[in-house]
Amino acid sequence: MKQDNILIIGAGGQIGAVLTEALRDVYGDDHVVASDLKPLDNQSGPTEVLNALDGEALEAIVKKWRINQIYHLAAILSATGEKDPMWAWNINMTSLFNVLEIARQRSLNKVYYPSSIAVFGQEAHHQNTPQYEVLIPETVYGISKVAGENWANYYYRRYGVDVRSVRYPGIIGYQSMPGGGTTDYAVEIYHYAIQQKNFECFLRADTRLPMLYMPDAIRGTLELMEAPANRLSVRTSYNLAGMSFTPEEVAESIRKLMPNFKISYKPDFRQAIADSWPASIDDSAARHDWNWRPEYDLDAMTKDMLHHLAMT
Ligand code: AKB
């Protein structure tokens, strides 16, 4: 077991919940402190209630547990952020500054800060969007991630803080539910299918978006964090790709196993957000620098999702 002490901020969230368990497998239960705004249940290791807007509370936890790595996963996502842009901006940026500052002041070993495909807007190439592309996002979430990526890069260059980041596409997993994102339909659809309910999708049938299955997302995150620092050429955030599909294609994939599954479409405000995002992503920098390779395609993911959801 490795002996670093890790703090996860947002450990109750969609990715945080799964990443906490994965990190505990690597570092040991007692070395991974799971924190969130609300008390966390069913944990095999230490927990804290933390509002990441409170820099003093963050510092106290870092001191108490002798933390030397932080995974900062708490954020307001694309759809929720549009309902109150200034609130979303404040949460996303203030919490990041608190993390970067504590990392600088206490010389932490590493910080993980996820970015998103939301950094891209309509001006970006829609297909196979390159690593270095014009970034004119159309959501406050995307704007905060572009700013966050640049601050991560600044803290790395100016202060030597080892901040690492990937631009997650939509993440799909059976263990946890997403909240407030534009790609959330791709998780919800499997829950409807397993309950034999018709699914009404809030995006158009032909809306193609980049997606990634949770096991690939977690493995990729850990691989990036383990990679030798001198291999990393990108200090803003790495493009990361798994698969790309439309709602109709995922419905078709479900129908291969559940032929009676039905989907209908009622696009809402999230359609415009999805339309501004890439359809597919070029992740060759991640492949080159730290050997990133996704394992799951759509049908393999569907089989695994339905298998696990059927057991819960
Ligand atoms: C969202 O839809 O907002 C997130 C994301 C792609 O970052 N899942």
Short mmCIF file of C-alpha atoms and ligand atoms in Angstrom, two decimals:
data_model
loop_
_atom_site.label_atom_id
_atom_site.label_comp_id
_atom_site.label_asym_id
_atom_site.label_seq_id
_atom_site.Cartn_x
_atom_site.Cartn_y
_atom_site.Cartn_z
CA MET A 1 0.00 0.00 0.00
CA LYS A 2 1.17 3.52 -0.75
CA GLN A 3 1.47 5.85 2.20
CA ASP A 4 0.18 9.17 0.86
CA ASN A 5 -2.88 10.60 2.61
CA ILE A 6 -5.61 11.64 0.22
CA LEU A 7 -8.57 13.97 0.63
CA ILE A 8 -11.48 13.64 -1.78
CA ILE A 9 -13.75 16.67 -2.01
CA GLY A 10 -17.14 15.74 -3.42
CA ALA A 11 -16.86 12.06 -2.41
CA GLY A 12 -20.64 11.69 -2.45
CA GLY A 13 -20.91 12.67 -6.12
CA GLN A 14 -21.21 10.48 -9.21
CA ILE A 15 -17.48 10.07 -9.81
CA GLY A 16 -16.35 10.79 -6.24
CA ALA A 17 -18.23 7.81 -4.80
CA VAL A 18 -16.52 5.34 -7.15
CA LEU A 19 -13.12 7.02 -7.09
CA THR A 20 -13.08 6.94 -3.27
CA GLU A 21 -13.38 3.15 -3.28
CA ALA A 22 -10.76 2.79 -6.01
CA LEU A 23 -8.30 4.99 -4.10
CA ARG A 24 -8.93 3.07 -0.88
CA ASP A 25 -8.01 -0.14 -2.71
CA VAL A 26 -4.68 1.40 -3.69
CA TYR A 27 -3.81 3.51 -0.64
CA GLY A 28 -5.67 1.71 2.16
CA ASP A 29 -8.97 2.70 3.79
CA ASP A 30 -7.37 4.81 6.53
CA HIS A 31 -5.36 6.90 4.07
CA VAL A 32 -8.30 8.17 2.02
CA VAL A 33 -10.54 10.78 3.67
CA ALA A 34 -13.91 11.12 1.93
CA SER A 35 -15.54 14.53 2.31
CA ASP A 36 -18.75 16.10 1.11
CA LEU A 37 -21.26 18.77 2.10
CA LYS A 38 -23.43 16.15 3.80
CA PRO A 39 -22.39 13.23 6.03
CA LEU A 40 -21.40 10.17 3.99
CA ASP A 41 -22.86 6.73 4.79
CA ASN A 42 -21.46 3.24 4.31
CA GLN A 43 -17.82 4.24 4.23
CA SER A 44 -14.90 1.89 4.86
CA GLY A 45 -12.59 4.77 5.83
CA PRO A 46 -12.58 8.23 7.45
CA THR A 47 -15.08 10.89 6.44
CA GLU A 48 -15.48 14.62 6.98
CA VAL A 49 -18.28 17.08 6.34
CA LEU A 50 -16.69 19.88 4.31
CA ASN A 51 -17.94 22.90 2.45
CA ALA A 52 -15.05 23.55 0.06
CA LEU A 53 -15.94 27.26 0.03
CA ASP A 54 -14.60 27.38 3.59
CA GLY A 55 -10.82 27.61 3.20
CA GLU A 56 -10.18 27.43 6.96
CA ALA A 57 -12.21 24.25 7.33
CA LEU A 58 -10.30 22.76 4.39
CA GLU A 59 -6.98 23.68 5.99
CA ALA A 60 -8.02 22.13 9.33
CA ILE A 61 -8.86 18.84 7.61
CA VAL A 62 -5.61 18.85 5.64
CA LYS A 63 -3.67 19.34 8.89
CA LYS A 64 -5.71 16.84 10.89
CA TRP A 65 -5.21 13.98 8.44
CA ARG A 66 -1.76 15.03 7.18
CA ILE A 67 -3.17 15.19 3.67
CA ASN A 68 -0.68 15.36 0.79
CA GLN A 69 -2.97 14.74 -2.19
CA ILE A 70 -6.36 16.33 -2.93
CA TYR A 71 -8.91 15.16 -5.49
CA HIS A 72 -11.24 18.13 -5.94
CA LEU A 73 -14.39 16.72 -7.57
CA ALA A 74 -17.05 19.08 -6.22
CA ALA A 75 -18.62 21.31 -8.89
CA ILE A 76 -21.90 22.63 -10.20
CA LEU A 77 -22.41 20.98 -13.60
CA SER A 78 -23.61 22.33 -16.92
CA ALA A 79 -27.41 22.19 -16.65
CA THR A 80 -27.73 23.23 -12.98
CA GLY A 81 -25.19 26.02 -13.48
CA GLU A 82 -27.37 27.70 -16.11
CA LYS A 83 -30.15 28.17 -13.54
CA ASP A 84 -27.97 30.47 -11.41
CA PRO A 85 -24.73 31.40 -13.20
CA MET A 86 -23.14 33.59 -10.50
CA TRP A 87 -23.81 31.00 -7.79
CA ALA A 88 -22.26 28.28 -9.98
CA TRP A 89 -19.25 30.45 -10.82
CA ASN A 90 -18.66 31.27 -7.16
CA ILE A 91 -18.82 27.63 -6.06
CA ASN A 92 -16.68 26.28 -8.88
CA MET A 93 -13.98 28.95 -8.63
CA THR A 94 -13.83 29.65 -4.88
CA SER A 95 -13.52 25.96 -4.06
CA LEU A 96 -10.76 25.56 -6.66
CA PHE A 97 -8.81 28.55 -5.31
CA ASN A 98 -9.08 27.15 -1.79
CA VAL A 99 -7.62 23.85 -2.99
CA LEU A 100 -4.84 25.41 -5.09
CA GLU A 101 -3.85 27.75 -2.27
CA ILE A 102 -3.66 25.02 0.36
CA ALA A 103 -1.64 22.91 -2.08
CA ARG A 104 0.79 25.79 -2.62
CA GLN A 105 1.06 26.81 1.03
CA ARG A 106 1.52 23.28 2.36
CA SER A 107 3.51 21.92 -0.61
CA LEU A 108 1.12 19.05 -1.24
CA ASN A 109 2.38 16.29 -3.53
CA LYS A 110 -0.47 16.33 -6.06
CA VAL A 111 -3.87 17.80 -6.86
CA TYR A 112 -6.48 16.29 -9.17
CA TYR A 113 -8.94 18.69 -10.79
CA PRO A 114 -11.39 17.39 -13.39
CA SER A 115 -12.30 19.50 -16.38
CA SER A 116 -14.91 18.67 -19.01
CA ILE A 117 -15.83 18.64 -22.68
CA ALA A 118 -17.91 21.68 -21.62
CA VAL A 119 -14.79 23.82 -22.21
CA PHE A 120 -15.56 23.62 -25.96
CA GLY A 121 -18.17 25.70 -27.74
CA GLN A 122 -19.60 26.04 -31.24
CA GLU A 123 -16.42 27.56 -32.65
CA ALA A 124 -14.46 24.38 -31.88
CA HIS A 125 -14.19 21.55 -34.42
CA HIS A 126 -17.19 19.36 -33.76
CA GLN A 127 -15.64 16.06 -34.84
CA ASN A 128 -12.46 14.72 -33.26
CA THR A 129 -11.99 17.98 -31.36
CA PRO A 130 -8.24 18.56 -30.91
CA GLN A 131 -6.40 18.97 -27.62
CA TYR A 132 -5.42 22.53 -28.43
CA GLU A 133 -8.62 24.08 -29.71
CA VAL A 134 -10.33 27.45 -29.39
CA LEU A 135 -12.21 27.45 -26.06
CA ILE A 136 -15.37 29.58 -26.14
CA PRO A 137 -17.80 27.70 -23.89
CA GLU A 138 -21.50 28.57 -23.74
CA THR A 139 -22.26 27.54 -20.16
CA VAL A 140 -21.03 29.02 -16.90
CA TYR A 141 -19.80 25.53 -16.03
CA GLY A 142 -17.68 25.50 -19.19
CA ILE A 143 -16.37 29.00 -18.49
CA SER A 144 -15.39 27.96 -14.96
CA LYS A 145 -13.61 24.87 -16.30
CA VAL A 146 -11.64 26.89 -18.88
CA ALA A 147 -10.64 29.32 -16.12
CA GLY A 148 -9.89 26.41 -13.77
CA GLU A 149 -7.67 24.68 -16.32
CA ASN A 150 -5.70 27.89 -16.78
CA TRP A 151 -5.35 28.39 -13.04
CA ALA A 152 -4.15 24.80 -12.69
CA ASN A 153 -1.55 25.46 -15.36
CA TYR A 154 -0.59 28.74 -13.63
CA TYR A 155 -0.09 27.09 -10.24
CA TYR A 156 2.00 24.39 -11.88
CA ARG A 157 4.25 26.82 -13.78
CA ARG A 158 4.48 29.57 -11.18
CA TYR A 159 4.55 27.57 -7.92
CA GLY A 160 5.35 24.02 -9.02
CA VAL A 161 2.04 22.63 -7.69
CA ASP A 162 1.58 19.26 -9.43
CA VAL A 163 -2.02 19.71 -10.60
CA ARG A 164 -3.29 17.10 -13.06
CA SER A 165 -6.52 17.14 -15.00
CA VAL A 166 -8.62 15.44 -17.67
CA ARG A 167 -11.58 16.77 -19.63
CA TYR A 168 -14.22 14.18 -18.82
CA PRO A 169 -16.88 13.43 -21.42
CA GLY A 170 -20.25 12.20 -20.08
CA ILE A 171 -19.55 9.50 -17.48
CA ILE A 172 -21.84 6.48 -17.23
CA GLY A 173 -21.85 4.14 -14.26
CA TYR A 174 -24.22 1.88 -12.34
CA GLN A 175 -22.85 2.69 -8.88
CA SER A 176 -24.02 6.31 -8.55
CA MET A 177 -26.33 8.84 -10.16
CA PRO A 178 -25.11 12.02 -11.87
CA GLY A 179 -26.66 15.35 -10.92
CA GLY A 180 -27.26 18.43 -13.01
CA GLY A 181 -25.39 17.51 -16.19
CA THR A 182 -26.36 17.49 -19.87
CA THR A 183 -25.10 13.94 -20.36
CA ASP A 184 -27.15 12.56 -17.42
CA TYR A 185 -29.70 10.97 -19.76
CA ALA A 186 -27.15 8.31 -20.64
CA VAL A 187 -27.21 7.00 -17.05
CA GLU A 188 -30.94 7.47 -16.45
CA ILE A 189 -31.85 5.52 -19.60
CA TYR A 190 -30.39 2.31 -18.16
CA HIS A 191 -32.33 2.71 -14.90
CA TYR A 192 -35.57 3.11 -16.88
CA ALA A 193 -34.74 0.11 -19.03
CA ILE A 194 -34.09 -2.17 -16.07
CA GLN A 195 -37.36 -1.05 -14.44
CA GLN A 196 -39.10 -1.79 -17.77
CA LYS A 197 -40.28 1.80 -18.01
CA ASN A 198 -40.46 3.95 -21.15
CA PHE A 199 -37.78 6.64 -21.21
CA GLU A 200 -38.40 10.24 -22.28
CA CYS A 201 -35.10 11.73 -23.38
CA PHE A 202 -34.39 15.45 -22.92
CA LEU A 203 -32.07 15.45 -25.97
CA ARG A 204 -32.90 14.82 -29.65
CA ALA A 205 -32.49 11.30 -31.00
CA ASP A 206 -29.47 12.25 -33.12
CA THR A 207 -27.45 14.20 -30.51
CA ARG A 208 -23.99 12.65 -30.61
CA LEU A 209 -21.82 13.26 -27.55
CA PRO A 210 -18.54 11.82 -26.23
CA MET A 211 -19.05 9.39 -23.33
CA LEU A 212 -16.95 7.14 -21.12
CA TYR A 213 -17.81 4.14 -18.97
CA MET A 214 -17.02 4.56 -15.27
CA PRO A 215 -14.38 1.80 -14.99
CA ASP A 216 -12.44 3.43 -17.83
CA ALA A 217 -12.88 6.89 -16.25
CA ILE A 218 -11.58 5.70 -12.87
CA ARG A 219 -8.68 3.75 -14.34
CA GLY A 220 -7.73 6.69 -16.57
CA THR A 221 -7.81 9.09 -13.62
CA LEU A 222 -5.58 6.83 -11.52
CA GLU A 223 -3.21 6.25 -14.44
CA LEU A 224 -2.82 9.99 -15.00
CA MET A 225 -2.15 10.54 -11.29
CA GLU A 226 0.46 7.75 -11.25
CA ALA A 227 2.22 8.85 -14.44
CA PRO A 228 5.76 10.25 -14.05
CA ALA A 229 5.50 14.05 -13.98
CA ASN A 230 8.07 14.42 -16.73
CA ARG A 231 5.80 12.51 -19.15
CA LEU A 232 3.00 15.07 -18.88
CA SER A 233 3.07 17.68 -21.63
CA VAL A 234 -0.41 19.07 -20.89
CA ARG A 235 -0.84 21.06 -17.67
CA THR A 236 -4.20 22.55 -18.48
CA SER A 237 -6.30 19.40 -18.99
CA TYR A 238 -6.09 16.30 -21.20
CA ASN A 239 -8.79 15.44 -23.73
CA LEU A 240 -10.11 11.99 -22.85
CA ALA A 241 -12.31 9.85 -25.10
CA GLY A 242 -14.05 6.51 -24.78
CA MET A 243 -16.98 6.29 -27.19
CA SER A 244 -19.47 8.61 -28.86
CA PHE A 245 -23.14 7.83 -29.33
CA THR A 246 -26.60 9.32 -29.79
CA PRO A 247 -29.67 8.61 -27.61
CA GLU A 248 -31.09 6.50 -30.45
CA GLU A 249 -27.91 4.42 -30.59
CA VAL A 250 -27.91 3.73 -26.86
CA ALA A 251 -31.60 2.79 -27.05
CA GLU A 252 -30.74 0.43 -29.91
CA SER A 253 -27.91 -1.06 -27.86
CA ILE A 254 -30.33 -1.66 -24.93
CA ARG A 255 -32.87 -3.24 -27.33
CA LYS A 256 -30.32 -5.90 -28.31
CA LEU A 257 -30.78 -7.24 -24.76
CA MET A 258 -34.25 -5.88 -23.93
CA PRO A 259 -36.20 -5.83 -27.23
CA ASN A 260 -39.27 -4.14 -25.71
CA PHE A 261 -37.44 -1.03 -24.50
CA LYS A 262 -39.06 2.19 -25.68
CA ILE A 263 -37.72 5.71 -25.90
CA SER A 264 -39.38 9.03 -26.83
CA TYR A 265 -37.88 12.49 -27.21
CA LYS A 266 -38.75 15.85 -25.66
CA PRO A 267 -35.71 18.14 -26.00
CA ASP A 268 -35.44 20.93 -23.41
CA PHE A 269 -32.90 23.69 -22.66
CA ARG A 270 -30.14 21.08 -22.40
CA GLN A 271 -30.35 20.49 -26.18
CA ALA A 272 -28.63 23.83 -26.85
CA ILE A 273 -25.84 22.93 -24.43
CA ALA A 274 -25.34 19.54 -26.07
CA ASP A 275 -25.36 21.12 -29.54
CA SER A 276 -22.48 23.38 -28.51
CA TRP A 277 -20.31 20.43 -27.40
CA PRO A 278 -18.13 18.13 -29.53
CA ALA A 279 -19.49 14.95 -31.04
CA SER A 280 -16.14 13.22 -30.64
CA ILE A 281 -12.77 13.97 -29.06
CA ASP A 282 -9.16 13.55 -30.12
CA ASP A 283 -7.33 12.16 -27.09
CA SER A 284 -4.01 11.42 -28.78
CA ALA A 285 -2.05 13.54 -26.26
CA ALA A 286 -3.30 11.36 -23.37
CA ARG A 287 -2.59 8.23 -25.42
CA HIS A 288 0.91 9.41 -26.16
CA ASP A 289 1.89 10.86 -22.78
CA TRP A 290 0.49 8.34 -20.31
CA ASN A 291 -0.66 5.51 -22.55
CA TRP A 292 -4.41 6.11 -22.16
CA ARG A 293 -6.59 3.40 -23.77
CA PRO A 294 -10.35 3.00 -23.15
CA GLU A 295 -11.63 -0.56 -22.90
CA TYR A 296 -15.41 -0.31 -23.24
CA ASP A 297 -17.47 0.39 -26.35
CA LEU A 298 -21.23 1.05 -26.28
CA ASP A 299 -22.43 -2.57 -26.42
CA ALA A 300 -19.89 -3.77 -23.84
CA MET A 301 -20.96 -0.95 -21.52
CA THR A 302 -24.68 -1.68 -22.03
CA LYS A 303 -24.18 -5.34 -21.18
CA ASP A 304 -22.23 -4.48 -18.02
CA MET A 305 -24.61 -1.70 -16.92
CA LEU A 306 -27.72 -3.85 -17.29
CA HIS A 307 -26.03 -6.79 -15.62
CA HIS A 308 -25.10 -4.75 -12.53
CA LEU A 309 -28.38 -2.82 -12.32
CA ALA A 310 -30.32 -6.08 -12.51
CA MET A 311 -28.52 -7.24 -9.37
CA THR A 312 -29.31 -4.13 -7.27
C1 AKB B 1 -22.27 17.60 -17.76
O1 AKB B 1 -23.06 17.08 -18.56
O2 AKB B 1 -22.37 18.76 -17.35
C2 AKB B 1 -21.09 16.78 -17.30
C3 AKB B 1 -19.88 17.02 -18.15
C4 AKB B 1 -19.85 16.53 -19.54
O3 AKB B 1 -18.95 17.61 -17.69
N1 AKB B 1 -21.42 15.39 -17.31
#
